[in-house]
Amino acid sequence: MEKNTVKGSRILLIGGSAGSLEVLIKALPLLRPVLSFPVVIVLHRKSSEDKLLEDLIAAKTAVPVAEIEDKTPINPGNIYVAPSDYHLLFENNGVVGLDVSDKVNYSRPSIDVCFESAARVYGTGVTGILLSGANADGTAGLKEIHEHGGTVVVQQPATAEMPYMPQYAINSLTPDYIIPANELAAYINNL
């Protein structure tokens, strides 16, 4: 059995769909350039969007943006963006694997798959943030984060371009925090 070397480590996961990129574009320039934990962003995107999203995010923040490939080590102080058409699976040795299994909630990458996998590996060290979107992806993952003692954060639906995703999560569980879009950067900087 593989030894778990990341239990107790901290990781921040941000998931979103329609309307979430705008929130991130406003928040990223406000992030401290040195973070003591890794940030993993999982956005629903078209399969054809090669590295456009990674390049856009890198242009908006002073935090280094690292590319994810299969078996990429997840290190503090970096932002990682889930590549198009792959699920992210976290492993006990601190790396992330890429998976091409079936879409979940019509999506690959799926927010649920990423959040659930990280919850099992990082336990209480996970903070999951769910942003704007038009389907239910992310809620099951937030439940798993909660069950493993992690922190659950949902964008205030009134500040979401597409409020269905955050509202569905709020209706399905009790988040630790519900934050407006304009407070996302301050929340992350205070972690």
Coordinates of N, CA and C in Angstrom, one line a residue, residues 49-146:
E49 N -9.7 23.7 -26.4 CA -9.0 24.8 -25.7 C -7.7 24.2 -25.2
D50 N -6.6 24.3 -26.0 CA -5.4 23.7 -25.6 C -4.8 24.4 -24.3
K51 N -3.9 25.3 -24.5 CA -3.3 26.0 -23.4 C -3.8 27.4 -23.2
L52 N -4.9 27.8 -23.9 CA -5.4 29.2 -23.8 C -5.7 29.6 -22.4
L53 N -6.4 28.7 -21.7 CA -6.8 29.0 -20.3 C -5.6 29.2 -19.4
E54 N -4.6 28.3 -19.5 CA -3.4 28.4 -18.7 C -2.7 29.7 -19.0
D55 N -2.6 30.0 -20.2 CA -1.9 31.3 -20.6 C -2.6 32.5 -20.1
L56 N -3.9 32.5 -20.2 CA -4.7 33.6 -19.7 C -4.5 33.8 -18.2
I57 N -4.6 32.7 -17.5 CA -4.5 32.7 -16.0 C -3.0 33.2 -15.6
A58 N -2.0 32.7 -16.3 CA -0.7 33.1 -16.0 C -0.5 34.6 -16.3
A59 N -1.2 35.1 -17.2 CA -1.0 36.6 -17.5 C -1.7 37.4 -16.5
K60 N -2.6 36.9 -15.7 CA -3.3 37.6 -14.7 C -2.8 37.6 -13.3
T61 N -1.8 36.8 -13.0 CA -1.3 36.6 -11.6 C 0.2 36.6 -11.5
A62 N 0.7 37.0 -10.4 CA 2.1 36.9 -10.1 C 2.5 35.5 -9.6
V63 N 1.5 34.7 -9.2 CA 1.7 33.4 -8.7 C 2.1 32.5 -9.9
P64 N 3.2 31.7 -9.8 CA 3.6 30.8 -10.9 C 2.5 29.8 -11.3
V65 N 2.2 29.7 -12.6 CA 1.2 28.8 -13.1 C 2.0 27.6 -13.7
A66 N 1.8 26.4 -13.1 CA 2.5 25.2 -13.6 C 1.6 24.4 -14.4
E67 N 2.1 23.8 -15.4 CA 1.4 22.9 -16.3 C 1.1 21.6 -15.7
I68 N 0.0 21.0 -15.8 CA -0.3 19.7 -15.3 C -0.2 18.7 -16.5
E69 N 0.7 17.7 -16.2 CA 0.8 16.5 -17.1 C 0.6 15.3 -16.1
D70 N 0.4 14.1 -16.7 CA 0.3 12.9 -15.9 C 1.4 12.8 -14.9
K71 N 1.1 12.6 -13.6 CA 2.1 12.4 -12.6 C 2.9 13.7 -12.2
T72 N 2.2 14.8 -12.4 CA 2.8 16.1 -12.0 C 2.8 16.2 -10.5
P73 N 4.0 16.5 -9.8 CA 3.9 16.8 -8.4 C 3.2 18.1 -8.1
I74 N 2.4 18.1 -7.1 CA 1.6 19.3 -6.7 C 2.3 20.0 -5.6
N75 N 2.9 21.2 -5.9 CA 3.8 21.9 -4.9 C 3.2 23.2 -4.4
P76 N 3.4 23.5 -3.2 CA 2.9 24.8 -2.7 C 3.5 26.0 -3.5
G77 N 2.7 27.1 -3.5 CA 3.2 28.3 -4.2 C 2.9 28.3 -5.7
N78 N 2.2 27.3 -6.2 CA 1.9 27.2 -7.6 C 0.4 27.2 -7.9
I79 N 0.0 27.7 -9.0 CA -1.4 27.5 -9.5 C -1.3 26.4 -10.6
Y80 N -2.2 25.4 -10.5 CA -2.3 24.4 -11.5 C -3.7 24.5 -12.1
V81 N -3.8 24.4 -13.5 CA -5.1 24.4 -14.2 C -5.3 23.1 -14.8
A82 N -6.5 22.5 -14.5 CA -6.8 21.2 -15.1 C -6.9 21.3 -16.6
P83 N -6.2 20.4 -17.3 CA -6.2 20.5 -18.7 C -7.5 20.0 -19.3
S84 N -7.8 20.5 -20.5 CA -9.1 20.1 -21.1 C -9.1 18.6 -21.4
D85 N -10.3 18.1 -21.2 CA -10.6 16.7 -21.5 C -9.9 15.6 -20.7
Y86 N -9.5 16.0 -19.4 CA -8.9 15.0 -18.5 C -9.5 15.3 -17.1
H87 N -9.8 14.2 -16.4 CA -10.2 14.3 -15.0 C -8.8 14.3 -14.2
L88 N -8.8 15.0 -13.0 CA -7.7 15.0 -12.2 C -7.9 14.1 -11.0
L89 N -6.9 13.2 -10.8 CA -6.9 12.3 -9.7 C -5.7 12.4 -8.8
F90 N -5.9 12.8 -7.6 CA -4.8 13.0 -6.6 C -4.3 11.7 -6.1
E91 N -3.0 11.6 -5.9 CA -2.4 10.3 -5.4 C -1.7 10.6 -4.0
N92 N -1.6 9.6 -3.2 CA -1.0 9.7 -1.9 C 0.4 10.3 -1.8
N93 N 1.1 10.1 -2.9 CA 2.5 10.6 -2.9 C 2.7 12.0 -3.4
G94 N 1.6 12.8 -3.5 CA 1.7 14.2 -3.8 C 1.7 14.5 -5.3
V95 N 1.4 13.6 -6.1 CA 1.3 13.9 -7.6 C -0.2 13.8 -8.0
V96 N -0.5 14.3 -9.2 CA -1.8 14.2 -9.7 C -1.7 13.4 -11.0
G97 N -2.7 12.5 -11.2 CA -2.8 11.8 -12.4 C -3.9 12.3 -13.3
L98 N -3.8 12.1 -14.6 CA -4.8 12.4 -15.6 C -5.6 11.2 -16.0
D99 N -6.9 11.4 -16.1 CA -7.8 10.3 -16.4 C -8.7 10.6 -17.5
V100 N -9.0 9.7 -18.4 CA -9.9 10.0 -19.5 C -11.2 9.2 -19.4
S101 N -11.5 8.7 -18.2 CA -12.8 8.0 -18.1 C -14.0 8.9 -18.5
D102 N -15.2 8.3 -18.4 CA -16.4 9.0 -18.9 C -16.6 10.3 -18.2
K103 N -17.2 11.2 -19.0 CA -17.6 12.5 -18.4 C -18.5 12.3 -17.2
V104 N -18.4 13.2 -16.3 CA -19.3 13.3 -15.1 C -20.0 14.6 -15.1
N105 N -21.3 14.6 -15.0 CA -22.1 15.9 -15.2 C -21.7 16.5 -16.5
Y106 N -21.6 15.7 -17.5 CA -21.3 16.2 -18.9 C -20.0 16.9 -19.0
S107 N -19.1 16.6 -18.1 CA -17.8 17.4 -18.1 C -16.6 16.5 -17.8
R108 N -15.5 16.9 -18.5 CA -14.2 16.3 -18.3 C -13.2 17.4 -18.6
P109 N -12.7 18.1 -17.7 CA -12.5 17.7 -16.2 C -13.8 17.9 -15.5
S110 N -14.1 17.0 -14.5 CA -15.2 17.2 -13.6 C -14.8 17.8 -12.3
I111 N -15.5 18.7 -11.8 CA -15.2 19.3 -10.5 C -15.4 18.2 -9.4
D112 N -16.5 17.5 -9.5 CA -16.7 16.4 -8.5 C -15.6 15.4 -8.4
V113 N -15.1 14.9 -9.6 CA -14.0 14.0 -9.6 C -12.8 14.5 -8.9
C114 N -12.4 15.8 -9.2 CA -11.2 16.4 -8.6 C -11.4 16.6 -7.1
F115 N -12.6 17.2 -6.7 CA -12.8 17.5 -5.3 C -12.8 16.2 -4.5
E116 N -13.5 15.2 -5.0 CA -13.6 13.9 -4.3 C -12.3 13.2 -4.1
S117 N -11.5 13.2 -5.2 CA -10.1 12.6 -5.1 C -9.2 13.4 -4.1
A118 N -9.3 14.7 -4.2 CA -8.4 15.5 -3.2 C -8.9 15.3 -1.8
A119 N -10.2 15.2 -1.6 CA -10.7 15.0 -0.2 C -10.1 13.7 0.4
R120 N -10.1 12.7 -0.4 CA -9.6 11.4 0.1 C -8.1 11.4 0.4
V121 N -7.4 12.2 -0.3 CA -5.9 12.2 -0.1 C -5.5 13.3 0.9
Y122 N -6.1 14.5 0.8 CA -5.6 15.6 1.7 C -6.5 15.7 3.0
G123 N -7.6 15.1 3.0 CA -8.5 15.2 4.2 C -8.8 16.6 4.7
T124 N -8.5 16.9 5.9 CA -8.8 18.2 6.5 C -8.0 19.3 5.9
G125 N -7.0 19.0 5.1 CA -6.2 20.1 4.5 C -6.8 20.7 3.2
V126 N -8.0 20.2 2.8 CA -8.6 20.7 1.6 C -9.6 21.8 1.8
T127 N -9.4 22.9 1.0 CA -10.5 23.9 0.9 C -11.0 23.8 -0.5
G128 N -12.3 23.7 -0.6 CA -12.9 23.6 -2.0 C -13.8 24.8 -2.2
I129 N -13.6 25.5 -3.2 CA -14.4 26.7 -3.6 C -15.2 26.4 -4.9
L130 N -16.5 26.6 -4.8 CA -17.3 26.4 -6.0 C -17.9 27.7 -6.5
L131 N -17.6 28.0 -7.8 CA -18.0 29.3 -8.3 C -19.2 29.1 -9.3
S132 N -19.5 30.1 -10.0 CA -20.6 30.2 -11.0 C -20.7 29.0 -11.9
G133 N -21.9 28.6 -12.3 CA -22.0 27.6 -13.3 C -23.5 27.2 -13.5
A134 N -23.7 26.4 -14.5 CA -25.1 26.1 -14.9 C -25.5 24.7 -14.7
N135 N -24.7 23.8 -14.0 CA -25.1 22.5 -13.7 C -24.8 22.1 -12.3
A136 N -25.0 20.9 -11.9 CA -24.8 20.5 -10.5 C -23.4 20.0 -10.2
D137 N -22.4 20.0 -11.1 CA -21.1 19.5 -10.9 C -20.5 20.3 -9.7
G138 N -19.8 19.6 -8.8 CA -19.1 20.3 -7.7 C -19.8 20.0 -6.4
T139 N -21.1 19.8 -6.4 CA -21.8 19.6 -5.1 C -21.4 18.3 -4.4
A140 N -21.4 17.2 -5.2 CA -20.9 15.9 -4.6 C -19.5 16.0 -4.1
G141 N -18.7 16.7 -4.8 CA -17.3 16.9 -4.4 C -17.2 17.7 -3.1
L142 N -18.0 18.7 -3.0 CA -18.0 19.5 -1.8 C -18.5 18.7 -0.6
K143 N -19.5 17.8 -0.8 CA -19.9 16.9 0.3 C -18.8 16.0 0.7
E144 N -18.0 15.5 -0.2 CA -16.9 14.6 0.1 C -15.8 15.4 0.9
I145 N -15.6 16.6 0.5 CA -14.6 17.5 1.2 C -15.1 17.7 2.7
H146 N -16.4 18.0 2.8 CA -17.0 18.2 4.1 C -16.9 16.9 5.0

